[in-house]
Tab-separated table of C-alpha atoms and ligand atoms in Angstrom:
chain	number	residue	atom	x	y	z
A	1	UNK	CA	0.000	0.000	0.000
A	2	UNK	CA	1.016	3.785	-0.261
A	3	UNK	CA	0.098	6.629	0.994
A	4	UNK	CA	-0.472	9.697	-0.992
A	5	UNK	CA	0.214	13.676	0.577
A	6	UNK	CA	0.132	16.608	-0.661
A	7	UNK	CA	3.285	18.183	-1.580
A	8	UNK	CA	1.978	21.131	0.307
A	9	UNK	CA	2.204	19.432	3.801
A	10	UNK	CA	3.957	21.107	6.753
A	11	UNK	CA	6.071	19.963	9.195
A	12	UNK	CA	3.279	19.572	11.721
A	13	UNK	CA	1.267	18.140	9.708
A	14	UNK	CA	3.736	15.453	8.734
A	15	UNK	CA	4.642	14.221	12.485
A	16	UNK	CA	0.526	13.236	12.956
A	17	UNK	CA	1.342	11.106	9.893
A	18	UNK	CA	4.497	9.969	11.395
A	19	UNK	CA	2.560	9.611	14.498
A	20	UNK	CA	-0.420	7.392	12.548
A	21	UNK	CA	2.380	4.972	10.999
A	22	UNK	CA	4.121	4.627	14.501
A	23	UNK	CA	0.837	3.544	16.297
A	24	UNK	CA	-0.323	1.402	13.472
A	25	UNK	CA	3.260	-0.230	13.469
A	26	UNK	CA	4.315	0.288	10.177
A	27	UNK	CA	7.523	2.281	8.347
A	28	UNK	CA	6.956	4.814	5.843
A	29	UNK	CA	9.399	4.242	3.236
A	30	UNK	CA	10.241	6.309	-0.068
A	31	UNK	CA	8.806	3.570	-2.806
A	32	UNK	CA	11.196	1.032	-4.928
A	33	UNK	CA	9.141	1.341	-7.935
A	34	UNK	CA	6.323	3.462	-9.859
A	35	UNK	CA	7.383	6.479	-7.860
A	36	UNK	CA	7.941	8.148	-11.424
A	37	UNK	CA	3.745	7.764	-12.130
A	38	UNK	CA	3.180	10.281	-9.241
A	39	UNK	CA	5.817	12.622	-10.105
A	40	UNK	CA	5.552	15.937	-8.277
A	41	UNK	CA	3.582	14.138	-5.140
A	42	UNK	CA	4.349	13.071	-2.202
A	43	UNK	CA	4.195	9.298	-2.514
A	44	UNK	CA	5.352	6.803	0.710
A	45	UNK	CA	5.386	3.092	0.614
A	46	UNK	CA	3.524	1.533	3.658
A	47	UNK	CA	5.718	-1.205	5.261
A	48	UNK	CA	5.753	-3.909	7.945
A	49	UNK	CA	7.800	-2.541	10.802
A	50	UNK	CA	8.095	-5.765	12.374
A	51	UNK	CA	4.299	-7.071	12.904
A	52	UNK	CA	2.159	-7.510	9.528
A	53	UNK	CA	0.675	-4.455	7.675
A	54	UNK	CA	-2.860	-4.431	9.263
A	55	UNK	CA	-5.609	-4.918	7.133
A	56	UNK	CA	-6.464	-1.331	4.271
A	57	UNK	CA	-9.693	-0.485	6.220
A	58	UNK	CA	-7.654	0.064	9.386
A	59	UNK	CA	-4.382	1.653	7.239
A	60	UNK	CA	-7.246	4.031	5.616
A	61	UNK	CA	-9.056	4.702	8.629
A	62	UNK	CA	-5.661	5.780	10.319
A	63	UNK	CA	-4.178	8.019	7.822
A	64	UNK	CA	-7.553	9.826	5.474
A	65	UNK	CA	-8.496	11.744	8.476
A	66	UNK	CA	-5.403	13.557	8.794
A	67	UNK	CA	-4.817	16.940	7.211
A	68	UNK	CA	-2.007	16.613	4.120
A	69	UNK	CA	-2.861	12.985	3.259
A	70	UNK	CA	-4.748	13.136	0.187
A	71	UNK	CA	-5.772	8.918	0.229
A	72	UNK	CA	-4.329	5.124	0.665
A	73	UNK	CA	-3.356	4.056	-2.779
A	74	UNK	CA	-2.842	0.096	-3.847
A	75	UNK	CA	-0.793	0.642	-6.206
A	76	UNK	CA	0.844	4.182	-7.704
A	77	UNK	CA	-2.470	5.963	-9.919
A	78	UNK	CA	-4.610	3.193	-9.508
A	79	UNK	CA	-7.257	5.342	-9.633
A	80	UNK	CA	-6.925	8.753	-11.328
A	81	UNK	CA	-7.676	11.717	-9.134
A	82	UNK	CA	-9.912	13.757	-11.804
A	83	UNK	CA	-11.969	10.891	-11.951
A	84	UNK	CA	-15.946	11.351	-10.775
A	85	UNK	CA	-15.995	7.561	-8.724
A	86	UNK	CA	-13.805	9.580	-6.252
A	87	UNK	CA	-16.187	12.171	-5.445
A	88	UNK	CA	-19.274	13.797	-6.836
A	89	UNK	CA	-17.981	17.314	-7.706
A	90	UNK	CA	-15.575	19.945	-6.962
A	91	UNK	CA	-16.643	23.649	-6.802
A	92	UNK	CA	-14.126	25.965	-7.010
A	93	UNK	CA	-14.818	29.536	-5.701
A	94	UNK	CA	-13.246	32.545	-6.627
A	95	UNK	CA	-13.246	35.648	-6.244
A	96	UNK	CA	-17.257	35.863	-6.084
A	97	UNK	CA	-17.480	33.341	-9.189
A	98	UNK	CA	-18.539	29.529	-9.021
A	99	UNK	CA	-17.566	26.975	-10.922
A	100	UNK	CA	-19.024	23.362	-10.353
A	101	UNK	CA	-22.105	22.181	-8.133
A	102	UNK	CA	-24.667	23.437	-10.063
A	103	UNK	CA	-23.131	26.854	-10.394
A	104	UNK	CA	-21.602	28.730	-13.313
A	105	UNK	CA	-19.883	32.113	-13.828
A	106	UNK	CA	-18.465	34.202	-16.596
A	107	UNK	CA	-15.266	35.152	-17.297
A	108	UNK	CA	-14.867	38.218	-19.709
A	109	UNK	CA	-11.969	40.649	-20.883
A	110	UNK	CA	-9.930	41.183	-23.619
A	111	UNK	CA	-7.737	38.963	-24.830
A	112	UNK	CA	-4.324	40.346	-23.820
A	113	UNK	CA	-3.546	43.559	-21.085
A	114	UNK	CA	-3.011	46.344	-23.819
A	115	UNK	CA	-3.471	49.633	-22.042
A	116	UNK	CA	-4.426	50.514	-18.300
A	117	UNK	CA	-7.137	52.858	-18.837
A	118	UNK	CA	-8.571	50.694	-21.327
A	119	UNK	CA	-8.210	47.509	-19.025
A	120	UNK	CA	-10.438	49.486	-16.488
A	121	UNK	CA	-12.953	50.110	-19.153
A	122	UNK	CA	-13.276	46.960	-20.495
A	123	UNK	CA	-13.409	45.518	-16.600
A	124	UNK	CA	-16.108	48.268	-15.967
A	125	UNK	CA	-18.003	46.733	-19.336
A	126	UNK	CA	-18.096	43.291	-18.611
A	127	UNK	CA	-18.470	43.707	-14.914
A	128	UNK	CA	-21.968	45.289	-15.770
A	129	UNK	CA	-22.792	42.975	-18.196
A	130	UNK	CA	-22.294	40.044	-15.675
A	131	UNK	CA	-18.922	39.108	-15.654
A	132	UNK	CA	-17.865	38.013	-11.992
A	133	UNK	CA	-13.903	37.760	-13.262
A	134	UNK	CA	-11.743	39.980	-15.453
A	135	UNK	CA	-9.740	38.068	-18.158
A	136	UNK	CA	-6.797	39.447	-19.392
A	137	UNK	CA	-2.933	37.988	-21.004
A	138	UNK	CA	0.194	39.593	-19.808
A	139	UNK	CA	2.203	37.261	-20.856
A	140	UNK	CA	0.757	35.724	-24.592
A	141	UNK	CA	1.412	32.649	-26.326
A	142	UNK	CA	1.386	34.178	-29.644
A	143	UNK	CA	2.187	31.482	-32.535
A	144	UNK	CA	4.601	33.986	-34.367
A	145	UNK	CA	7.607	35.471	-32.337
A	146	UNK	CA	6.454	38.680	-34.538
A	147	UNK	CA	3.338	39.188	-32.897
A	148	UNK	CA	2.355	41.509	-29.897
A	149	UNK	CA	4.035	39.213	-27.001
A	150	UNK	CA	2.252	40.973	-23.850
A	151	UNK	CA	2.976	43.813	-21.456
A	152	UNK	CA	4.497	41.225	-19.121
A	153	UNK	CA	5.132	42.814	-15.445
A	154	UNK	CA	3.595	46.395	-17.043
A	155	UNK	CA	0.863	44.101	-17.726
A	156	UNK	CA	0.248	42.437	-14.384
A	157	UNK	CA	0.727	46.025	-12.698
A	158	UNK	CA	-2.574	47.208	-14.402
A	159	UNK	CA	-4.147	43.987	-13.702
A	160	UNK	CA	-3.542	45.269	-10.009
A	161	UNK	CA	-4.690	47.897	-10.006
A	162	UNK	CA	-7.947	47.312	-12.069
A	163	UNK	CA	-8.361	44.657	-9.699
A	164	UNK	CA	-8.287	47.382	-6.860
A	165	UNK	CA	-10.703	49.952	-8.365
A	166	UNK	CA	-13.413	46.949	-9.537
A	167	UNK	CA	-13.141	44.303	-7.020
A	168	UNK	CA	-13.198	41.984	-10.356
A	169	UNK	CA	-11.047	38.892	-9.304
A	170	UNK	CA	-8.254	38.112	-11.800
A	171	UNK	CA	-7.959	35.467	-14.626
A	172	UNK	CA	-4.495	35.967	-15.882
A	173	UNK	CA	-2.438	33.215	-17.920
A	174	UNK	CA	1.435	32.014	-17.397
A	175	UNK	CA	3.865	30.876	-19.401
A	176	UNK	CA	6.580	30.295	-17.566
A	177	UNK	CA	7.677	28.548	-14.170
A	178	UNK	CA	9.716	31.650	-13.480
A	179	UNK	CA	7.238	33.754	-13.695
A	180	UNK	CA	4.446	31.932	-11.399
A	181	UNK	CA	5.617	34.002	-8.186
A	182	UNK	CA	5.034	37.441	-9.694
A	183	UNK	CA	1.483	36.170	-11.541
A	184	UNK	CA	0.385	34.959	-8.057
A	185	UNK	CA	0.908	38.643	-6.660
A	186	UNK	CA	-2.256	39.245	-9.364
A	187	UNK	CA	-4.544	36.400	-9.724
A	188	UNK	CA	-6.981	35.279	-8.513
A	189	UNK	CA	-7.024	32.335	-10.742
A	190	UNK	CA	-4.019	31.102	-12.704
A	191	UNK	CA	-4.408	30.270	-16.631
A	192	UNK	CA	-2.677	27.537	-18.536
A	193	UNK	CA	-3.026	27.947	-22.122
A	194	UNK	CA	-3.528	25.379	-24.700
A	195	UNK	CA	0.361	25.834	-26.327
A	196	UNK	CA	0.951	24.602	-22.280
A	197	UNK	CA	-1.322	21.952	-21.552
A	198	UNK	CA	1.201	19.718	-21.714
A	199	UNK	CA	4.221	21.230	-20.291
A	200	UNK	CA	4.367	18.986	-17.225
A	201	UNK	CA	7.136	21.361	-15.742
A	202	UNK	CA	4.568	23.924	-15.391
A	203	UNK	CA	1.814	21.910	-13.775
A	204	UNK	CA	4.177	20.459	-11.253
A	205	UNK	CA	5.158	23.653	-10.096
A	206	UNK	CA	1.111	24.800	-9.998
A	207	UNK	CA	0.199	21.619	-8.447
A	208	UNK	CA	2.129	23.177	-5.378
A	209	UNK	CA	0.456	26.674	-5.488
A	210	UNK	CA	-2.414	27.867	-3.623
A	211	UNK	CA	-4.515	29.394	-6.407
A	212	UNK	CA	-6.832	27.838	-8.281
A	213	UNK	CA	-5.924	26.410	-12.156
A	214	UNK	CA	-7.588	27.174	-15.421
A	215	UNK	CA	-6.778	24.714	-17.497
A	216	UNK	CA	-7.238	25.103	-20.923
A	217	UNK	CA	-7.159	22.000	-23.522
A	218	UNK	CA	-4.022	21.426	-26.064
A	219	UNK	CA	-6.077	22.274	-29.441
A	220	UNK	CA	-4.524	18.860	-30.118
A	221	UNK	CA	-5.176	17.403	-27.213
A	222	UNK	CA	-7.404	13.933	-27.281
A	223	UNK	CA	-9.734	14.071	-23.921
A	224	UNK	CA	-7.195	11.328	-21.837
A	225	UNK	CA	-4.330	14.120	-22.611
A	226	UNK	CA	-6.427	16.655	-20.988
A	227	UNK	CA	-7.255	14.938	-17.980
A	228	UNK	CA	-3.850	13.592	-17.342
A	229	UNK	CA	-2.181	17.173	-17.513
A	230	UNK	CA	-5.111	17.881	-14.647
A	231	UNK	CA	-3.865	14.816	-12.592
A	232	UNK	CA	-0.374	16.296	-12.582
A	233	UNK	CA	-2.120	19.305	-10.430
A	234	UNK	CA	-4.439	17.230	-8.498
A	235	UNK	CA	-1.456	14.954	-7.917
A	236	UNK	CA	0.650	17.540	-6.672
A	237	UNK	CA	-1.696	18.631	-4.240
A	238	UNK	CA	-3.750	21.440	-6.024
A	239	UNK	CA	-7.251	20.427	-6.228
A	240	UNK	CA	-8.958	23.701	-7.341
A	241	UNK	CA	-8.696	22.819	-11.023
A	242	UNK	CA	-11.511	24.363	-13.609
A	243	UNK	CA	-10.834	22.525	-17.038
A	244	UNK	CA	-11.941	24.867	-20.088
A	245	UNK	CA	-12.681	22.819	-23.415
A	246	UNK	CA	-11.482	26.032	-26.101
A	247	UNK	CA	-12.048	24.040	-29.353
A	248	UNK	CA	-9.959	21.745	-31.238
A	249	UNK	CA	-8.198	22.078	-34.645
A	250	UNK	CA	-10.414	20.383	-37.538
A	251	UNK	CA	-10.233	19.569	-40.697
A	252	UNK	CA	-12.188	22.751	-41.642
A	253	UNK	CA	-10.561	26.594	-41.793
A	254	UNK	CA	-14.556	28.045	-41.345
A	255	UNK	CA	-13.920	28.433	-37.464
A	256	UNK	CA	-10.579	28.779	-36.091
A	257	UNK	CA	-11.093	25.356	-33.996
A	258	UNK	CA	-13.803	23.428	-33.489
A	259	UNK	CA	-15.694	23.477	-29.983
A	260	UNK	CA	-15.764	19.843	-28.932
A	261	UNK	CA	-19.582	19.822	-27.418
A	262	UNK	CA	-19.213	16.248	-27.132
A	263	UNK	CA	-16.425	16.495	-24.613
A	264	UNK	CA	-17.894	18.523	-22.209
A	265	UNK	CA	-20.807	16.168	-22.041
A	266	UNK	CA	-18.468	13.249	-21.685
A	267	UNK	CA	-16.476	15.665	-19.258
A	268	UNK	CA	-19.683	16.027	-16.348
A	269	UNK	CA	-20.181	12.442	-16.214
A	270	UNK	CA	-16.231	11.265	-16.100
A	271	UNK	CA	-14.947	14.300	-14.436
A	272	UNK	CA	-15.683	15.729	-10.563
A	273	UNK	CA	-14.187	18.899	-11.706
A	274	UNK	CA	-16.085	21.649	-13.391
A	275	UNK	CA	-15.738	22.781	-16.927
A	276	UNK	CA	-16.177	25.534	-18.884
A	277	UNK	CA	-16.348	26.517	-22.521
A	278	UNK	CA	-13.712	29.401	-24.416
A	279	UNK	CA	-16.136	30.028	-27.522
A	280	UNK	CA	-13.650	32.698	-28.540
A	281	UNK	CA	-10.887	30.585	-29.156
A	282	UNK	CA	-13.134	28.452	-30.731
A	283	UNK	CA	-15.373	30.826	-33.076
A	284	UNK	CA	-11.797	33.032	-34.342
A	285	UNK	CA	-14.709	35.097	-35.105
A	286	UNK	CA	-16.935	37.399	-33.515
A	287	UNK	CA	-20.555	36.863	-34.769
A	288	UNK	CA	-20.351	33.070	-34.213
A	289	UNK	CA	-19.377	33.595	-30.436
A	290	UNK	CA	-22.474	34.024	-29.212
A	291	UNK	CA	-24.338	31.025	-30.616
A	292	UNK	CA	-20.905	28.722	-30.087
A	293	UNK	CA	-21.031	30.028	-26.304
A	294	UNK	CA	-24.438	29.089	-26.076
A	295	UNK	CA	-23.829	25.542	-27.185
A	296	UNK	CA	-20.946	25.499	-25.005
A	297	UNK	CA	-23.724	26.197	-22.062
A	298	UNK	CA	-26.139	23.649	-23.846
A	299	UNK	CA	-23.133	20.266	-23.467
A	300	UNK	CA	-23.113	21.497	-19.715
A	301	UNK	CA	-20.486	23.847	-19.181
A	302	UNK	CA	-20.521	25.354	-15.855
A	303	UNK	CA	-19.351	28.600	-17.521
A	304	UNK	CA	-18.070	30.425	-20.322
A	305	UNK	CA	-14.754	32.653	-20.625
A	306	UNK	CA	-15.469	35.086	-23.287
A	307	UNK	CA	-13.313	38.073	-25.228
A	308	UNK	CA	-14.222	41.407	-25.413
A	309	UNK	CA	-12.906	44.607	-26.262
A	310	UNK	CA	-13.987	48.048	-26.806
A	311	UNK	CA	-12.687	48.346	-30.249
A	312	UNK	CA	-11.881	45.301	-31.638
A	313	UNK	CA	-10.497	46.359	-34.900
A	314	UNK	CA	-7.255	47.984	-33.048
A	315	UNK	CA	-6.810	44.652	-30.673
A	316	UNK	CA	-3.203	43.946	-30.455
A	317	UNK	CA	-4.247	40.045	-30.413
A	318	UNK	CA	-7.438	38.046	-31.204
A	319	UNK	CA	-9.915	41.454	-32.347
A	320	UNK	CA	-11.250	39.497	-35.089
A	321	UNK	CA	-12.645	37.175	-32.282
A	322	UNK	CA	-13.356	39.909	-30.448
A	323	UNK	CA	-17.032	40.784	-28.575
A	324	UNK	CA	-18.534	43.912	-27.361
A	325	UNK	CA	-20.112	44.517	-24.254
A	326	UNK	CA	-23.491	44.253	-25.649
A	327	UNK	CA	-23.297	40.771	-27.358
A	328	UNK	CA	-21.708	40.096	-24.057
A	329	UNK	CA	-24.665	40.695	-22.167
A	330	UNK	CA	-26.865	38.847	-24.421
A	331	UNK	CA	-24.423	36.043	-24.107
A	332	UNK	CA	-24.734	36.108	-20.541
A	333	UNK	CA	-28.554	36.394	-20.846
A	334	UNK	CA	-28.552	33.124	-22.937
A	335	UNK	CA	-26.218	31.297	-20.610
A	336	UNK	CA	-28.226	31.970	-17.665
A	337	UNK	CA	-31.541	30.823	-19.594
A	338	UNK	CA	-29.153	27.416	-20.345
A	339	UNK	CA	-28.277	27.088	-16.592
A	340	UNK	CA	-32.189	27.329	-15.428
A	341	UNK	CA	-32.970	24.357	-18.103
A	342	UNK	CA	-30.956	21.769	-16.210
A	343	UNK	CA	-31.630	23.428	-12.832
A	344	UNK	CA	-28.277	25.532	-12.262
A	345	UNK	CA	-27.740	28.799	-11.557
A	346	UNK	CA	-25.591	31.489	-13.320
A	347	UNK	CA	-24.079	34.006	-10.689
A	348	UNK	CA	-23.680	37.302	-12.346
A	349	UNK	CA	-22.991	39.146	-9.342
A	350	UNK	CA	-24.862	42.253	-9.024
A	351	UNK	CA	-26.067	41.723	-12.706
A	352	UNK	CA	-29.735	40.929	-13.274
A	353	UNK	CA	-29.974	39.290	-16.491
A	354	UNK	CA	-32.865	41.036	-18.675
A	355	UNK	CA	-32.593	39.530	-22.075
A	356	UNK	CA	-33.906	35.405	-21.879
A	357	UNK	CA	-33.257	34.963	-25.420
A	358	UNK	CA	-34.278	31.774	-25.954
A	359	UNK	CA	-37.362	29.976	-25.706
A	360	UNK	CA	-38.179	27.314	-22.900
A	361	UNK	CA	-36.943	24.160	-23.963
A	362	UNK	CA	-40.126	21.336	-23.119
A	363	UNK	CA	-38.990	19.212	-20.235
A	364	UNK	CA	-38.738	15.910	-22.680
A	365	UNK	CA	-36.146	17.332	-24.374
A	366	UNK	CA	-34.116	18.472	-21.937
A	367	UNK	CA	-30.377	17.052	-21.139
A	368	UNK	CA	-29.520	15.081	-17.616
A	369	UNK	CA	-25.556	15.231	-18.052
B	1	PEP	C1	-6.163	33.009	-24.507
B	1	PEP	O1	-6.999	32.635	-23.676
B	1	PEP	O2	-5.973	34.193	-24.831
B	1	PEP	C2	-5.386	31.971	-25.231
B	1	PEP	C3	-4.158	32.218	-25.684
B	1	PEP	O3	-6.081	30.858	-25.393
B	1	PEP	P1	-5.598	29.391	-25.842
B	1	PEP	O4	-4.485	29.036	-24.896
B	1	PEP	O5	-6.824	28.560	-25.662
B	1	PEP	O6	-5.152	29.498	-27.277
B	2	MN	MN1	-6.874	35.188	-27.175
């Protein structure tokens, strides 16, 4: 048997588990093999220390009560951690917005930090359209070196300070394990972009943070990818992980990728952890965001993280993808219509939505995911 922690336990923590194994009367011992599946945990073989191993009930009993143990494995990921036969689902709070247990939110702003005063504006937009978290790249993945690359710090300084005259928690991506300790001075929720998905470097070091993960699927990514780059979080002890499906690449150039509907179904039922739909990313263009966010909502997204921009035509990245505040709001309107039809709510903080846009669905026809 192991025993899995979280690579976040302290020192106190650790002596009730040394405590546990002593009274039990077993060893915990760094394992021989398999360590390599749990990378980036904490991962301790569970040994005789003279009298037999008591029986897993007991060796469970002992250790899952304690704070930093995260479960009594049989063997190293037996069982993935993302998986929904471990628990029902995980709702991650933050800042005001909910993602999971029957409760969605909406994540809005423009695609990259261009501008200060404009950043407020925008944040001031989407906020009154019912946007509970500001969006927003300092750092951008752009796929030519030629292309705007973000304001970096400059960026995350007016991410600050929006954040200080709005109250809008912060959704704010990173590239780069050296630059994790100066995002975390800004969000409130840490983005990992498709080009990253897979960079298992970079979710180690998250899996140790204490701020929640968007994770955003490779555009490449088959569905098993995606969830194993969210085990390496969950494994490493971070279990505030929000997975966003933003569309894969198709055969077809008509949208920019192709928002996989089908895999945030699947997602709900495999998954404990909330998703939530980029139709942005998906669209590449800004009158099919509305009725791609929409489906997004439709699969069973428990929220939507949209672009917009006050003038998309002088974006420095993604203004052909672009929404305004308006189309916002009638997004927002439509998602919250979604959320009633399978009995969730949409919190749009101080927002009322006024626009229901779409008819009532009849109850025969209406999804259980
Ligand atoms: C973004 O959210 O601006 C972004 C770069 O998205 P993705 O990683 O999905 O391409
Ligand atoms: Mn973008």
């Amino acid at each position: 048997m192991y025993l899995h922690l979280q690579s976040t336990i302290d020192d106190a923590q650790r002596a009730g588990v040394d405590a546990a194994a002593l009274q039990l009367g077993v060893r915990l011992v760094a394992p021989e093999s398999g360590a390599q599946l749990l990378e980036g945990a904490q991962l301790l073989e569970i040994v005789s220390a003279g009298v037999p191993v008591p029986e897993r009930g007991q060796v469970v009993s002992a250790f899952t009560v304690l704070p930093g143990v995260i479960e009594v494995l049989d063997r190293p990921g037996e069982q993935p951690l993302w998986s929904a036969t471990r628990r029902p689902s995980t709702v991650v709070e933050v800042a005001g917005a909910v993602f999971g247990g029957g409760r969605a939110s909406i994540i809005a702003g423009p695609c990259a930090v261009e501008d200060g005063g404009e950043l407020l504006e925008i944040a001031r937009a989407v906020q009154s359209r019912g946007a509970t978290l500001l969006r927003g790249g300092a750092f951008k993945p752009r796929s030519s070196p030629y292309s705007f690359q973000g304001l970096g710090q400059r960026g995350l300084q007016h991410l600050k300070d929006v954040r200080e005259s709005t109250g809008l928690g912060i959704v704010t991506e990173v590239l780069d394990p050296r630059e994790i300790e100066s995002v975390l001075e800004v969000a409130d929720m840490v983005q990992v972009g498709a080009r990253n998905m897979a960079n298992s470097s970079l979710l180690k070091e998250l899996g140790t943070v204490d701020r929640p993960v968007l994770l955003k699927r490779g555009f490449g990514a088959t569905v098993d990818e995606f969830l194993n780059a969210a085990e390496y979080l969950l494994c490493a002890g971070n279990t505030r992980v929000v997975l966003c499906e933003r569309g894969v690449r198709s055969f077809d150039q008509v949208t920019r990728n192709l928002l996989d509907v089908g895999a945030i179904a699947h997602l709900r039922g495999a998954t404990h952890l909330p998703i939530i739909a980029d139709p942005s990313h998906a669209a590449g263009r800004s009158d099919l965001v509305r009725a791609i966010g929409r489906a997004g909502m439709a699969a069973g997204a428990d929220g939507l993280m949209v672009e917009v921009h006050l003038d998309p035509s002088a974006a420095l990245s993604d203004g052909q993808q672009a929404i305004g505040p308006d189309e916002l709001e009638a997004l927002v309107a439509d998602a919250g219509v979604l959320c009633e039809l399978d009995g969730r709510t949409l919190l749009t903080g101080d927002h009322q939505t006024q626009h229901p846009s779409l008819p009532k669905i009849p109850t025969h026809l209406r999804g259980t995911a």
